[in-house]
Tab-separated table of N, CA and C in Angstrom:
chain	number	residue	atom	x	y	z
A	27	MET	N	92.859	115.265	71.472
A	27	MET	CA	93.368	114.696	72.712
A	27	MET	C	93.849	115.805	73.646
A	28	ASP	N	93.661	115.550	74.895
A	28	ASP	CA	94.123	116.464	75.925
A	28	ASP	C	95.505	116.024	76.381
A	29	LYS	N	96.142	116.837	77.198
A	29	LYS	CA	97.457	116.502	77.732
A	29	LYS	C	97.423	116.533	79.248
A	30	VAL	N	98.033	115.535	79.827
A	30	VAL	CA	98.308	115.508	81.261
A	30	VAL	C	99.820	115.647	81.364
A	31	PHE	N	100.281	116.536	82.236
A	31	PHE	CA	101.730	116.737	82.292
A	31	PHE	C	102.259	116.750	83.715
A	32	ILE	N	103.535	116.446	83.793
A	32	ILE	CA	104.308	116.519	85.029
A	32	ILE	C	105.508	117.395	84.683
A	33	SER	N	105.758	118.400	85.490
A	33	SER	CA	106.840	119.329	85.195
A	33	SER	C	107.889	119.303	86.301
A	34	GLN	N	109.125	119.142	85.887
A	34	GLN	CA	110.285	119.212	86.788
A	34	GLN	C	110.213	118.212	87.944
A	35	LEU	N	109.820	116.975	87.616
A	35	LEU	CA	109.838	115.900	88.610
A	35	LEU	C	111.293	115.617	88.963
A	36	HIS	N	111.642	115.782	90.220
A	36	HIS	CA	113.026	115.645	90.672
A	36	HIS	C	113.290	114.238	91.198
A	37	VAL	N	114.354	113.623	90.672
A	37	VAL	CA	114.760	112.296	91.123
A	37	VAL	C	116.274	112.317	91.336
A	38	ASP	N	116.719	111.860	92.489
A	38	ASP	CA	118.145	111.666	92.742
A	38	ASP	C	118.469	110.203	92.515
A	39	THR	N	119.427	109.939	91.623
A	39	THR	CA	119.761	108.562	91.297
A	39	THR	C	121.201	108.468	90.802
A	40	ILE	N	121.676	107.256	90.719
A	40	ILE	CA	122.991	106.993	90.143
A	40	ILE	C	122.811	106.849	88.636
A	41	ILE	N	123.521	107.666	87.867
A	41	ILE	CA	123.464	107.566	86.402
A	41	ILE	C	124.739	108.167	85.825
A	42	GLY	N	125.249	107.522	84.806
A	42	GLY	CA	126.423	108.057	84.135
A	42	GLY	C	127.369	106.962	83.683
A	43	VAL	N	128.240	107.323	82.758
A	43	VAL	CA	129.193	106.357	82.201
A	43	VAL	C	130.544	106.414	82.886
A	44	TYR	N	130.839	107.499	83.557
A	44	TYR	CA	132.147	107.660	84.187
A	44	TYR	C	132.133	107.142	85.622
A	45	ASP	N	133.277	106.661	86.071
A	45	ASP	CA	133.376	106.084	87.414
A	45	ASP	C	132.914	107.064	88.490
A	46	PHE	N	133.317	108.334	88.382
A	46	PHE	CA	132.935	109.308	89.403
A	46	PHE	C	131.422	109.506	89.458
A	47	GLU	N	130.726	109.287	88.340
A	47	GLU	CA	129.276	109.431	88.319
A	47	GLU	C	128.581	108.275	89.026
A	48	LYS	N	129.272	107.156	89.128
A	48	LYS	CA	128.691	105.963	89.743
A	48	LYS	C	128.902	105.926	91.257
A	49	GLU	N	129.589	106.950	91.788
A	49	GLU	CA	129.905	106.989	93.207
A	49	GLU	C	128.893	107.755	94.040
A	50	SER	N	128.125	108.633	93.409
A	50	SER	CA	127.137	109.386	94.183
A	50	SER	C	125.944	109.737	93.293
A	51	LYS	N	124.828	109.969	93.951
A	51	LYS	CA	123.604	110.276	93.228
A	51	LYS	C	123.692	111.656	92.581
A	52	GLN	N	122.997	111.765	91.439
A	52	GLN	CA	122.880	113.035	90.741
A	52	GLN	C	121.393	113.370	90.592
A	53	SER	N	121.113	114.636	90.467
A	53	SER	CA	119.737	115.074	90.271
A	53	SER	C	119.358	114.998	88.797
A	54	LEU	N	118.188	114.441	88.550
A	54	LEU	CA	117.563	114.460	87.230
A	54	LEU	C	116.223	115.168	87.376
A	55	TYR	N	115.806	115.865	86.324
A	55	TYR	CA	114.514	116.540	86.312
A	55	TYR	C	113.747	116.103	85.069
A	56	PHE	N	112.521	115.645	85.273
A	56	PHE	CA	111.704	115.117	84.185
A	56	PHE	C	110.518	116.024	83.904
A	57	ASP	N	110.302	116.284	82.619
A	57	ASP	CA	109.067	116.901	82.131
A	57	ASP	C	108.396	115.824	81.286
A	58	ILE	N	107.166	115.489	81.642
A	58	ILE	CA	106.463	114.391	80.981
A	58	ILE	C	105.103	114.895	80.512
A	59	GLU	N	104.804	114.670	79.236
A	59	GLU	CA	103.484	114.996	78.679
A	59	GLU	C	102.863	113.716	78.146
A	60	MET	N	101.610	113.478	78.527
A	60	MET	CA	100.900	112.270	78.105
A	60	MET	C	99.572	112.677	77.497
A	61	LEU	N	99.267	112.118	76.341
A	61	LEU	CA	97.973	112.380	75.725
A	61	LEU	C	96.909	111.576	76.452
A	62	SER	N	95.746	112.199	76.635
A	62	SER	CA	94.657	111.546	77.351
A	62	SER	C	93.343	112.246	77.033
A	63	ASP	N	92.278	111.500	77.014
A	63	ASP	CA	90.951	112.081	76.909
A	63	ASP	C	90.441	112.277	78.335
A	64	ILE	N	90.446	113.510	78.799
A	64	ILE	CA	90.076	113.751	80.196
A	64	ILE	C	88.566	113.873	80.409
A	65	LYS	N	87.785	113.872	79.327
A	65	LYS	CA	86.336	114.080	79.448
A	65	LYS	C	85.645	113.080	80.377
A	66	PRO	N	85.901	111.772	80.281
A	66	PRO	CA	85.215	110.839	81.193
A	66	PRO	C	85.521	111.117	82.671
A	67	ALA	N	86.772	111.381	82.988
A	67	ALA	CA	87.135	111.676	84.377
A	67	ALA	C	86.476	112.967	84.849
A	68	ALA	N	86.496	113.982	83.984
A	68	ALA	CA	85.911	115.272	84.344
A	68	ALA	C	84.394	115.166	84.517
A	69	ALA	N	83.739	114.434	83.631
A	69	ALA	CA	82.282	114.309	83.686
A	69	ALA	C	81.815	113.583	84.942
A	70	ASN	N	82.622	112.645	85.401
A	70	ASN	CA	82.249	111.843	86.567
A	70	ASN	C	82.991	112.244	87.843
A	71	ASP	N	83.916	113.205	87.727
A	71	ASP	CA	84.731	113.632	88.866
A	71	ASP	C	85.348	112.420	89.554
A	72	ASP	N	85.968	111.538	88.726
A	72	ASP	CA	86.431	110.234	89.198
A	72	ASP	C	87.895	110.017	88.835
A	73	ILE	N	88.748	109.957	89.841
A	73	ILE	CA	90.181	109.747	89.628
A	73	ILE	C	90.460	108.418	88.933
A	74	ASN	N	89.599	107.445	89.116
A	74	ASN	CA	89.800	106.144	88.482
A	74	ASN	C	89.658	106.200	86.964
A	75	LEU	N	89.061	107.265	86.464
A	75	LEU	CA	88.922	107.441	85.019
A	75	LEU	C	89.980	108.395	84.456
A	76	ALA	N	90.827	108.881	85.328
A	76	ALA	CA	91.844	109.862	84.934
A	76	ALA	C	93.203	109.198	84.744
A	77	LEU	N	94.046	109.863	83.993
A	77	LEU	CA	95.452	109.493	83.916
A	77	LEU	C	96.099	110.127	85.143
A	78	ASP	N	96.403	109.324	86.132
A	78	ASP	CA	96.807	109.795	87.458
A	78	ASP	C	98.286	110.187	87.467
A	79	TYR	N	98.549	111.488	87.402
A	79	TYR	CA	99.928	111.964	87.358
A	79	TYR	C	100.702	111.619	88.623
A	80	SER	N	100.011	111.462	89.735
A	80	SER	CA	100.681	111.063	90.971
A	80	SER	C	101.247	109.647	90.848
A	81	LYS	N	100.458	108.732	90.299
A	81	LYS	CA	100.919	107.353	90.121
A	81	LYS	C	102.021	107.264	89.069
A	82	VAL	N	101.906	108.065	88.019
A	82	VAL	CA	102.970	108.092	87.014
A	82	VAL	C	104.262	108.587	87.655
A	83	SER	N	104.174	109.643	88.447
A	83	SER	CA	105.359	110.188	89.125
A	83	SER	C	106.002	109.152	90.027
A	84	GLU	N	105.184	108.470	90.822
A	84	GLU	CA	105.708	107.427	91.714
A	84	GLU	C	106.415	106.333	90.930
A	85	ARG	N	105.831	105.945	89.790
A	85	ARG	CA	106.413	104.874	88.979
A	85	ARG	C	107.738	105.300	88.357
A	86	VAL	N	107.823	106.541	87.900
A	86	VAL	CA	109.064	107.067	87.344
A	86	VAL	C	110.165	107.068	88.406
A	87	ILE	N	109.851	107.565	89.586
A	87	ILE	CA	110.834	107.601	90.675
A	87	ILE	C	111.275	106.183	91.029
A	88	GLU	N	110.321	105.285	91.151
A	88	GLU	CA	110.630	103.896	91.480
A	88	GLU	C	111.580	103.284	90.451
A	89	HIS	N	111.297	103.478	89.181
A	89	HIS	CA	112.142	102.892	88.143
A	89	HIS	C	113.542	103.514	88.137
A	90	CYS	N	113.624	104.808	88.277
A	90	CYS	CA	114.921	105.496	88.227
A	90	CYS	C	115.847	105.092	89.362
A	91	THR	N	115.272	104.755	90.489
A	91	THR	CA	116.091	104.433	91.658
A	91	THR	C	116.299	102.928	91.853
A	92	ALA	N	115.614	102.104	91.069
A	92	ALA	CA	115.694	100.651	91.259
A	92	ALA	C	116.989	100.057	90.731
A	93	LYS	N	117.367	100.389	89.515
A	93	LYS	CA	118.551	99.791	88.890
A	93	LYS	C	119.223	100.851	88.023
A	94	PRO	N	120.406	101.272	88.402
A	94	PRO	CA	121.082	102.331	87.645
A	94	PRO	C	121.389	101.921	86.199
A	95	VAL	N	121.299	102.908	85.313
A	95	VAL	CA	121.742	102.748	83.934
A	95	VAL	C	122.801	103.821	83.673
A	96	GLU	N	123.503	103.696	82.574
A	96	GLU	CA	124.547	104.658	82.272
A	96	GLU	C	124.055	105.854	81.472
A	97	LEU	N	123.152	105.615	80.523
A	97	LEU	CA	122.763	106.673	79.589
A	97	LEU	C	121.360	107.215	79.850
A	98	LEU	N	121.211	108.519	79.709
A	98	LEU	CA	119.879	109.122	79.761
A	98	LEU	C	118.997	108.543	78.660
A	99	GLU	N	119.592	108.263	77.503
A	99	GLU	CA	118.846	107.698	76.386
A	99	GLU	C	118.186	106.378	76.769
A	100	THR	N	118.933	105.536	77.466
A	100	THR	CA	118.396	104.255	77.919
A	100	THR	C	117.253	104.478	78.899
A	101	LEU	N	117.462	105.376	79.840
A	101	LEU	CA	116.467	105.632	80.874
A	101	LEU	C	115.158	106.160	80.285
A	102	VAL	N	115.223	107.129	79.385
A	102	VAL	CA	113.971	107.680	78.851
A	102	VAL	C	113.241	106.680	77.962
A	103	GLU	N	113.975	105.842	77.243
A	103	GLU	CA	113.323	104.786	76.449
A	103	GLU	C	112.590	103.813	77.377
A	104	GLN	N	113.238	103.407	78.453
A	104	GLN	CA	112.601	102.505	79.421
A	104	GLN	C	111.349	103.145	80.017
A	105	LEU	N	111.465	104.397	80.413
A	105	LEU	CA	110.331	105.087	81.024
A	105	LEU	C	109.179	105.260	80.037
A	106	ALA	N	109.485	105.557	78.797
A	106	ALA	CA	108.428	105.701	77.791
A	106	ALA	C	107.657	104.398	77.647
A	107	GLN	N	108.357	103.281	77.603
A	107	GLN	CA	107.683	101.993	77.465
A	107	GLN	C	106.841	101.666	78.695
A	108	ILE	N	107.349	101.981	79.867
A	108	ILE	CA	106.591	101.759	81.100
A	108	ILE	C	105.298	102.578	81.087
A	109	ILE	N	105.399	103.853	80.748
A	109	ILE	CA	104.222	104.723	80.771
A	109	ILE	C	103.207	104.294	79.717
A	110	LEU	N	103.681	103.960	78.529
A	110	LEU	CA	102.768	103.515	77.473
A	110	LEU	C	102.079	102.202	77.825
A	111	THR	N	102.798	101.331	78.498
A	111	THR	CA	102.273	100.006	78.839
A	111	THR	C	101.372	100.028	80.067
A	112	GLU	N	101.771	100.757	81.091
A	112	GLU	CA	101.085	100.681	82.384
A	112	GLU	C	100.001	101.741	82.587
A	113	PHE	N	100.010	102.770	81.760
A	113	PHE	CA	99.054	103.855	81.952
A	113	PHE	C	98.274	104.074	80.657
A	114	ASN	N	97.097	104.611	80.790
A	114	ASN	CA	96.189	104.755	79.658
A	114	ASN	C	96.525	105.998	78.834
A	115	THR	N	97.603	105.914	78.073
A	115	THR	CA	97.991	107.003	77.187
A	115	THR	C	98.510	106.439	75.875
A	116	PRO	N	98.093	107.017	74.757
A	116	PRO	CA	98.592	106.534	73.468
A	116	PRO	C	99.937	107.138	73.081
A	117	GLN	N	100.334	108.224	73.768
A	117	GLN	CA	101.594	108.886	73.410
A	117	GLN	C	102.171	109.592	74.624
A	118	VAL	N	103.497	109.540	74.723
A	118	VAL	CA	104.191	110.201	75.819
A	118	VAL	C	105.414	110.939	75.267
A	119	THR	N	105.650	112.114	75.819
A	119	THR	CA	106.878	112.857	75.553
A	119	THR	C	107.587	113.013	76.891
A	120	ILE	N	108.852	112.629	76.902
A	120	ILE	CA	109.642	112.725	78.132
A	120	ILE	C	110.895	113.539	77.842
A	121	LYS	N	111.115	114.534	78.667
A	121	LYS	CA	112.344	115.327	78.619
A	121	LYS	C	113.037	115.134	79.955
A	122	VAL	N	114.299	114.738	79.913
A	122	VAL	CA	115.064	114.600	81.150
A	122	VAL	C	116.255	115.546	81.085
A	123	SER	N	116.466	116.264	82.174
A	123	SER	CA	117.575	117.201	82.291
A	123	SER	C	118.521	116.732	83.385
A	124	LYS	N	119.805	116.885	83.101
A	124	LYS	CA	120.863	116.479	84.042
A	124	LYS	C	121.761	117.701	84.264
A	125	PRO	N	121.417	118.522	85.265
A	125	PRO	CA	122.093	119.806	85.425
A	125	PRO	C	123.580	119.739	85.750
A	126	ALA	N	124.046	118.685	86.382
A	126	ALA	CA	125.453	118.631	86.790
A	126	ALA	C	126.370	118.006	85.739
A	127	ALA	N	125.847	117.670	84.573
A	127	ALA	CA	126.637	116.919	83.591
A	127	ALA	C	127.731	117.746	82.916
A	128	VAL	N	127.441	118.985	82.599
A	128	VAL	CA	128.412	119.851	81.928
A	128	VAL	C	128.515	121.136	82.727
A	129	ALA	N	129.670	121.394	83.285
A	129	ALA	CA	129.851	122.529	84.187
A	129	ALA	C	129.483	123.867	83.537
A	130	GLN	N	129.744	124.015	82.261
A	130	GLN	CA	129.502	125.283	81.588
A	130	GLN	C	128.045	125.464	81.144
A	131	ALA	N	127.221	124.443	81.300
A	131	ALA	CA	125.821	124.524	80.881
A	131	ALA	C	124.903	124.489	82.094
A	132	GLN	N	123.786	125.189	81.992
A	132	GLN	CA	122.801	125.134	83.070
A	132	GLN	C	122.266	123.714	83.206
A	133	THR	N	121.988	123.075	82.066
A	133	THR	CA	121.534	121.692	82.065
A	133	THR	C	121.728	121.102	80.682
A	134	VAL	N	121.765	119.792	80.619
A	134	VAL	CA	121.779	119.057	79.355
A	134	VAL	C	120.755	117.945	79.478
A	135	GLY	N	120.407	117.311	78.372
A	135	GLY	CA	119.439	116.243	78.498
A	135	GLY	C	119.005	115.654	77.179
A	136	VAL	N	117.906	114.919	77.259
A	136	VAL	CA	117.353	114.194	76.124
A	136	VAL	C	115.834	114.356	76.165
A	137	GLU	N	115.227	114.456	74.998
A	137	GLU	CA	113.770	114.498	74.902
A	137	GLU	C	113.326	113.542	73.804
A	138	ILE	N	112.332	112.700	74.118
A	138	ILE	CA	111.780	111.772	73.126
A	138	ILE	C	110.262	111.811	73.159
A	139	THR	N	109.666	111.434	72.049
A	139	THR	CA	108.225	111.220	71.974
A	139	THR	C	108.022	109.813	71.439
A	140	ARG	N	107.200	109.030	72.144
A	140	ARG	CA	106.909	107.651	71.727
A	140	ARG	C	105.403	107.440	71.782
A	141	ALA	N	104.923	106.602	70.885
A	141	ALA	CA	103.501	106.293	70.823
A	141	ALA	C	103.303	104.789	70.824
A	142	LYS	N	102.124	104.365	71.283
A	142	LYS	CA	101.771	102.964	71.218
A	142	LYS	C	101.699	102.541	69.764
A	143	VAL	N	102.172	101.335	69.504
A	143	VAL	CA	102.107	100.803	68.153
A	143	VAL	C	100.719	100.202	67.971
A	144	SER	N	100.026	100.657	66.945
A	144	SER	CA	98.685	100.107	66.694
A	144	SER	C	98.796	98.848	65.843
A	145	ASN	N	97.943	97.881	66.151
A	145	ASN	CA	97.984	96.609	65.423
A	145	ASN	C	96.999	96.604	64.282
């Protein structure tokens, strides 16, 4: 399998468990890797046969800004299910970084890998 990736997708959104975090948007950065067989798209030079990283990016931004959640863990689980369900990939790895969360750290975050359940 090949990989399609999105690196450092920036989203400003409300996220956090503390009251001060719910008062203003914070920056999140997403690194997303999706398994895909790119051969059909490459052979036909056809975006309709590709895993469209632009559409995935738009969907991630849309979801992150639609309804705030408190935990990064919740957000990445939701995003993994959306990507697995709505896009043609059997596996996704999502890393989200929240640079403003801990003053002494450059960034903190969560990384998960999820795969479609085969029947």
